[in-house]
Coordinates of C-alpha atoms and ligand atoms in Angstrom, one line a residue:
M1 CA 11.8 -15.8 -15.1
S2 CA 8.8 -14.9 -12.9
V3 CA 8.1 -12.2 -10.5
L4 CA 6.7 -13.4 -7.1
V5 CA 4.1 -11.1 -5.6
L6 CA 3.5 -11.7 -1.9
G7 CA 0.1 -10.4 -1.0
G8 CA -1.1 -10.4 -4.6
A9 CA -4.8 -10.8 -3.6
G10 CA -4.8 -7.6 -1.6
Y11 CA -5.8 -4.1 -2.7
I12 CA -2.4 -2.8 -3.9
G13 CA -0.9 -6.2 -4.6
S14 CA -3.8 -7.2 -7.0
H15 CA -3.3 -4.0 -9.0
A16 CA 0.4 -4.8 -9.2
V17 CA -0.3 -8.3 -10.5
Y18 CA -2.6 -6.9 -13.2
Q19 CA 0.0 -4.4 -14.4
L20 CA 2.8 -7.0 -14.4
V21 CA 0.6 -9.4 -16.4
E22 CA -0.3 -6.6 -18.8
Q23 CA 3.4 -5.9 -19.3
G24 CA 4.1 -9.5 -20.3
E25 CA 5.6 -10.7 -17.0
E26 CA 5.1 -14.2 -15.7
V27 CA 3.6 -13.7 -12.2
V28 CA 3.4 -16.0 -9.2
V29 CA 1.2 -14.9 -6.3
I30 CA 1.4 -16.0 -2.7
D31 CA -1.4 -14.9 -0.4
S32 CA -2.8 -16.3 2.9
L33 CA -6.3 -14.9 1.9
E34 CA -6.5 -13.6 5.5
T35 CA -7.3 -10.1 4.2
G36 CA -7.0 -10.6 0.5
H37 CA -9.6 -11.9 -1.9
R38 CA -9.3 -14.9 -4.3
E39 CA -11.4 -13.0 -6.8
A40 CA -8.8 -10.2 -7.0
I41 CA -6.1 -12.5 -8.3
H42 CA -5.4 -12.2 -12.0
P43 CA -6.5 -15.4 -13.7
K44 CA -3.1 -15.6 -15.5
A45 CA -1.1 -15.6 -12.3
T46 CA 0.0 -18.9 -10.7
F47 CA -1.5 -18.8 -7.2
Y48 CA -0.2 -20.5 -4.0
E49 CA -2.3 -20.1 -0.9
G50 CA -0.1 -19.9 2.2
D51 CA 1.6 -18.0 5.0
I52 CA 5.0 -16.4 4.4
R53 CA 6.0 -17.3 8.0
E54 CA 6.1 -21.0 6.9
I55 CA 9.6 -21.4 5.6
D56 CA 9.0 -24.9 4.1
F57 CA 6.0 -23.5 2.1
L58 CA 8.2 -20.6 0.8
R59 CA 11.0 -23.1 0.0
S60 CA 8.6 -25.2 -2.1
V61 CA 7.4 -22.3 -4.1
F62 CA 11.0 -21.0 -4.8
K63 CA 11.9 -24.6 -5.8
K64 CA 8.9 -25.1 -8.2
E65 CA 9.1 -21.6 -9.9
T66 CA 12.0 -19.7 -11.5
I67 CA 11.8 -16.4 -9.6
D68 CA 14.2 -13.5 -10.2
A69 CA 12.4 -10.8 -8.1
V70 CA 10.0 -10.5 -5.3
I71 CA 7.4 -7.7 -4.6
H72 CA 6.4 -7.9 -1.0
F73 CA 3.0 -6.5 -0.1
A74 CA 2.1 -9.2 2.5
A75 CA 1.6 -7.4 5.8
N76 CA -0.9 -6.1 8.2
S77 CA -1.4 -2.4 7.7
L78 CA -3.8 -0.7 10.1
V79 CA -2.3 1.9 12.4
G80 CA -5.1 1.6 15.0
E81 CA -5.1 -2.2 15.1
S82 CA -1.3 -2.2 15.5
V83 CA -1.5 -0.1 18.7
E84 CA -4.0 -2.7 20.1
K85 CA -2.1 -5.8 18.9
P86 CA 1.6 -4.9 18.5
L87 CA 2.8 -8.5 18.8
K88 CA 0.5 -9.5 15.9
Y89 CA 2.3 -6.9 13.8
F90 CA 5.8 -7.9 14.8
D91 CA 5.0 -11.5 14.1
N92 CA 3.3 -11.1 10.7
N93 CA 5.3 -8.2 9.4
V94 CA 8.8 -8.4 10.9
Y95 CA 9.1 -12.2 11.4
G96 CA 7.3 -12.8 8.0
T97 CA 9.9 -10.7 6.3
Q98 CA 12.7 -12.4 8.1
V99 CA 11.5 -15.8 6.9
L100 CA 11.0 -14.5 3.4
L101 CA 14.6 -13.1 3.3
Q102 CA 15.9 -16.4 4.6
A103 CA 14.1 -18.3 1.7
M104 CA 15.3 -15.7 -0.8
V105 CA 19.0 -16.1 0.3
E106 CA 18.7 -19.9 0.1
A107 CA 17.1 -19.7 -3.4
D108 CA 19.6 -17.1 -4.5
V109 CA 16.9 -14.5 -5.4
K110 CA 18.6 -11.1 -5.5
H111 CA 15.9 -8.5 -5.9
I112 CA 13.1 -7.3 -3.6
I113 CA 10.7 -4.4 -3.9
F114 CA 9.1 -3.5 -0.6
S115 CA 5.8 -1.9 0.3
S116 CA 6.7 0.7 3.0
T117 CA 4.9 3.7 4.4
A118 CA 4.9 7.3 5.3
A119 CA 4.2 6.0 8.9
T120 CA 7.9 5.4 9.1
Y121 CA 8.4 9.2 9.5
G122 CA 5.9 9.7 12.4
E123 CA 5.0 13.4 13.0
P124 CA 7.2 15.3 10.5
E125 CA 9.2 18.3 11.4
S126 CA 8.2 19.9 8.1
V127 CA 6.5 19.1 4.8
P128 CA 7.0 18.1 2.1
I129 CA 8.8 15.0 3.5
T130 CA 12.0 13.9 1.8
E131 CA 13.6 10.5 2.2
T132 CA 16.5 11.9 4.3
M133 CA 14.2 13.2 7.0
P134 CA 14.3 11.5 10.5
T135 CA 12.2 8.4 11.0
N136 CA 10.3 8.3 14.3
P137 CA 7.3 6.1 13.9
T138 CA 4.4 6.8 16.2
S139 CA 2.7 3.3 15.8
P140 CA 3.8 -0.3 15.9
Y141 CA 2.7 -0.5 12.3
G142 CA 5.2 2.2 11.2
E143 CA 7.9 0.7 13.5
T144 CA 7.5 -2.8 11.9
K145 CA 7.9 -1.3 8.4
L146 CA 11.0 0.6 9.5
I147 CA 12.5 -2.6 11.0
M148 CA 11.6 -4.5 7.8
E149 CA 13.6 -1.9 5.9
K150 CA 16.5 -2.5 8.2
L151 CA 16.2 -6.2 7.9
M152 CA 16.7 -5.7 4.1
K153 CA 19.6 -3.3 4.6
W154 CA 21.6 -5.8 6.7
T155 CA 20.6 -8.8 4.5
E156 CA 22.0 -6.9 1.5
Q157 CA 25.3 -6.3 3.2
A158 CA 25.7 -10.0 4.0
H159 CA 24.0 -11.6 1.0
D160 CA 23.8 -9.0 -1.7
V161 CA 20.0 -9.1 -1.9
K162 CA 19.2 -5.6 -3.5
F163 CA 16.0 -3.8 -2.3
V164 CA 13.9 -0.9 -3.2
S165 CA 11.6 0.3 -0.5
L166 CA 8.7 2.5 -1.5
R167 CA 7.2 4.6 1.2
Y168 CA 3.5 5.1 0.3
F169 CA 1.5 8.2 1.3
N170 CA -2.3 7.8 1.0
V171 CA -3.2 5.3 -1.7
A172 CA -6.7 5.3 -3.2
G173 CA -8.6 4.8 -6.4
A174 CA -9.1 1.6 -8.5
K175 CA -8.4 0.1 -11.9
E176 CA -9.9 2.2 -14.7
T177 CA -11.9 -0.8 -15.9
S178 CA -13.3 -1.4 -12.4
E179 CA -12.3 -5.1 -12.6
I180 CA -10.6 -4.7 -9.2
G181 CA -10.7 -2.2 -6.4
E182 CA -10.5 -1.6 -2.7
D183 CA -12.3 -4.0 -0.3
H184 CA -11.1 -4.0 3.3
R185 CA -13.1 -5.7 6.1
P186 CA -13.7 -3.8 8.2
E187 CA -13.0 -0.7 6.2
S188 CA -11.1 2.1 7.9
H189 CA -9.8 4.2 5.0
L190 CA -11.2 7.6 4.1
V191 CA -12.0 7.3 0.4
P192 CA -13.9 4.0 0.6
I193 CA -15.8 5.2 3.7
I194 CA -16.8 8.4 2.0
L195 CA -18.1 6.4 -1.0
Q196 CA -19.9 3.8 1.1
T197 CA -21.7 6.8 2.7
A198 CA -22.5 8.1 -0.9
L199 CA -24.0 4.7 -1.6
G200 CA -26.2 4.9 1.5
Q201 CA -24.4 1.9 3.2
R202 CA -23.5 4.3 6.1
S203 CA -25.7 7.0 7.5
H204 CA -22.7 9.5 7.6
I205 CA -19.0 9.8 7.7
T206 CA -17.3 10.9 11.0
I207 CA -14.6 13.4 10.5
F208 CA -11.8 12.6 13.0
G209 CA -11.3 16.0 14.5
D210 CA -11.7 19.6 13.1
D211 CA -9.4 21.3 15.6
Y212 CA -6.0 20.6 13.9
D213 CA -3.7 23.4 13.0
T214 CA -4.8 23.4 9.4
E215 CA -6.8 25.8 7.3
D216 CA -10.2 24.1 7.8
G217 CA -9.1 22.3 11.0
T218 CA -9.1 18.8 9.5
C219 CA -6.1 16.6 8.7
I220 CA -4.2 17.0 5.5
R221 CA -3.0 14.0 3.5
D222 CA -1.3 13.4 0.2
Y223 CA -3.4 11.0 -2.0
V224 CA -1.8 8.9 -4.8
H225 CA -3.7 6.8 -7.3
V226 CA -3.1 3.1 -6.9
E227 CA -2.4 2.7 -10.6
D228 CA 0.4 5.3 -10.5
L229 CA 1.7 3.9 -7.3
V230 CA 1.9 0.4 -8.9
Q231 CA 3.7 1.9 -11.9
A232 CA 6.5 2.9 -9.6
H233 CA 6.9 -0.8 -8.6
L234 CA 7.4 -1.8 -12.2
L235 CA 9.9 1.0 -12.7
A236 CA 11.7 -0.2 -9.5
L237 CA 11.8 -3.7 -10.9
D238 CA 13.4 -2.5 -14.1
Y239 CA 15.9 -0.4 -12.0
L240 CA 17.0 -3.4 -9.9
R241 CA 17.2 -5.7 -12.9
K242 CA 19.5 -3.1 -14.6
G243 CA 21.8 -3.2 -11.6
G244 CA 20.5 -0.2 -9.6
K245 CA 21.6 0.1 -6.0
S246 CA 19.3 -0.4 -3.0
N247 CA 17.2 2.6 -2.4
I248 CA 14.2 4.2 -0.7
F249 CA 11.6 6.4 -2.4
N250 CA 8.6 8.3 -1.3
L251 CA 5.4 7.9 -3.4
G252 CA 2.9 10.7 -3.2
S253 CA 1.6 13.7 -5.2
N254 CA 3.5 16.5 -3.5
E255 CA 0.1 18.0 -2.7
G256 CA -2.1 17.9 0.4
F257 CA -5.9 17.8 0.7
S258 CA -8.0 18.1 3.9
V259 CA -10.6 15.5 5.0
K260 CA -13.3 18.2 4.3
E261 CA -11.9 18.8 0.8
M262 CA -12.0 15.1 0.0
I263 CA -15.6 14.9 1.1
E264 CA -16.5 18.0 -0.9
T265 CA -14.8 16.5 -4.0
A266 CA -16.6 13.3 -3.6
R267 CA -20.0 15.2 -3.4
E268 CA -19.1 16.8 -6.8
V269 CA -18.0 13.5 -8.4
T270 CA -20.9 11.4 -7.1
G271 CA -23.7 14.0 -7.0
K272 CA -24.6 12.6 -3.6
E273 CA -25.1 14.4 -0.4
I274 CA -22.6 12.4 1.8
P275 CA -23.6 13.5 5.4
A276 CA -20.6 14.2 7.6
Q277 CA -20.3 14.7 11.4
I278 CA -17.4 16.0 13.4
G279 CA -16.0 13.4 15.8
K280 CA -13.0 13.1 18.1
R281 CA -9.4 13.0 16.8
R282 CA -8.1 9.5 16.0
A283 CA -5.1 8.6 18.1
G284 CA -1.8 8.8 16.3
D285 CA -3.0 10.9 13.3
P286 CA -0.4 13.5 12.3
S287 CA -2.0 16.8 11.2
V288 CA -0.2 17.1 7.9
L289 CA 1.5 14.5 5.7
I290 CA 2.8 15.5 2.3
A291 CA 5.4 13.8 0.3
S292 CA 8.2 15.0 -1.8
S293 CA 8.4 12.4 -4.6
D294 CA 11.1 14.2 -6.6
K295 CA 13.6 11.4 -6.0
A296 CA 11.3 8.7 -7.5
K297 CA 10.7 11.0 -10.5
S298 CA 14.3 11.7 -11.1
V299 CA 15.9 8.3 -10.3
L300 CA 13.1 5.9 -11.4
G301 CA 11.6 8.2 -14.1
W302 CA 8.2 8.0 -12.3
N303 CA 5.5 9.9 -14.0
P304 CA 2.1 9.7 -12.3
T305 CA -0.8 10.3 -14.8
R306 CA -4.0 9.5 -12.8
T307 CA -3.1 11.2 -9.5
S308 CA -5.6 14.0 -9.0
V309 CA -8.1 13.8 -6.2
K310 CA -11.0 14.0 -8.7
Q311 CA -9.6 11.1 -10.9
I312 CA -8.9 9.0 -7.8
I313 CA -12.4 9.5 -6.4
Q314 CA -14.0 9.0 -9.8
D315 CA -12.2 5.6 -10.4
A316 CA -12.9 4.6 -6.8
W317 CA -16.6 5.6 -7.3
N318 CA -16.8 3.5 -10.5
W319 CA -15.6 0.5 -8.5
H320 CA -17.8 1.0 -5.4
S321 CA -20.9 1.8 -7.4
S322 CA -20.5 -1.3 -9.7
H323 CA -19.4 -3.5 -6.7
P324 CA -21.5 -2.3 -3.8
D325 CA -20.5 -5.5 -1.9
G326 CA -16.9 -5.4 -2.9
Y327 CA -15.8 -8.9 -3.8
G328 CA -19.0 -10.3 -2.5
K329 CA -20.6 -11.0 0.8
E330 CA -18.3 -13.8 1.7
G331 CA -15.3 -11.8 0.6
Ligands
UDP401 N1 -10.5 9.9 8.4 C1 -11.7 10.5 8.9 N2 -12.8 9.6 9.0 C2 -12.8 8.3 8.6 C3 -11.5 7.8 8.1 C4 -10.4 8.6 8.0 O1 -11.7 11.6 9.2 O2 -13.8 7.6 8.8 C5 -9.3 10.8 8.3 C6 -8.1 10.3 9.1 O3 -8.2 10.9 10.4 C7 -6.9 10.8 8.3 C8 -7.4 10.8 6.8 O4 -8.9 10.7 6.9 O5 -6.7 12.2 8.6 C9 -6.9 9.6 6.1 O6 -7.1 8.4 6.9 P1 -6.9 7.0 6.3 O7 -7.3 6.0 7.4 O8 -7.6 6.8 5.0 O9 -5.4 6.9 6.0 P2 -4.1 7.2 7.0 O10 -3.8 8.6 6.8 O11 -4.4 6.7 8.4 O12 -3.0 6.3 6.3

């Protein structure tokens, strides 16, 4: 039996494929390579290049391979872009998942682990955020992820496809060996931008607002190491295979760090100056997002071991400094 990883050439997907292979799983990867990188795909995975909105393509993969579970990372994931291009997000994310579920029902595949987001909550009433708090997304991106969760809920009721939805907070870091890491084009995430500045590839980092209602005025986020985050997917796979019910879990560290604190930690880790300038607020940024991940710990037995901002930045720095062009100029 194989695990099918959709989006296995992307940042989080590629780390998942590595851990699955290391755990002895047979892995099949589907990726359109629109934002993923061929070089990030584990050489032991069987790779199919294609788009999940093409039902005949999905049908052919389900026919050729013996798949018992799907891990679904294949989506567009930029809040800002989703505000500009909402229909692109509904098409790739929502329609893509609809087609995927159709193909899973036809192939009688009963388990799906889904890459969701803290953006489903919107501006929280209080922190830490638990899974029972209201969901009021403030961007098309968050809205599409919430609709995708609902698609899975109703598909389960009709066709018994069990799902685990994992709502990620801020994911960063890289594999300890630096074989794979984060490479988005264009880059918009805080940790890689800080480290590209440390490498001299950017003259400075712009801090998006220092007038928030937080101690130092900059936004507070909850950072989780990509390797710990991926570990939760493997635990969720085990949970579903053992007959666990459909469920939703937050994945974060239960701790918040401001943008200024992240830059300061990166200065310590890298020994570089990392010039920073204060800029305007970025539209749609909540001031504070911190997860409660107690449910993932108690139900899945999740035990993050690399999630400290120092370790996250150290592992990310090892990747960026050894791969200053990411996966290469052509990407
Ligand atoms: N941020 C920043 N400058 C940047 C990129 C990000 O100040 O160049 C801030 C952003 O406003 C947010 C935090 O860093 O408060 C994390 O942003 P990121 O885009 O990494 O993740 P998000 O919180 O949007 O998922």
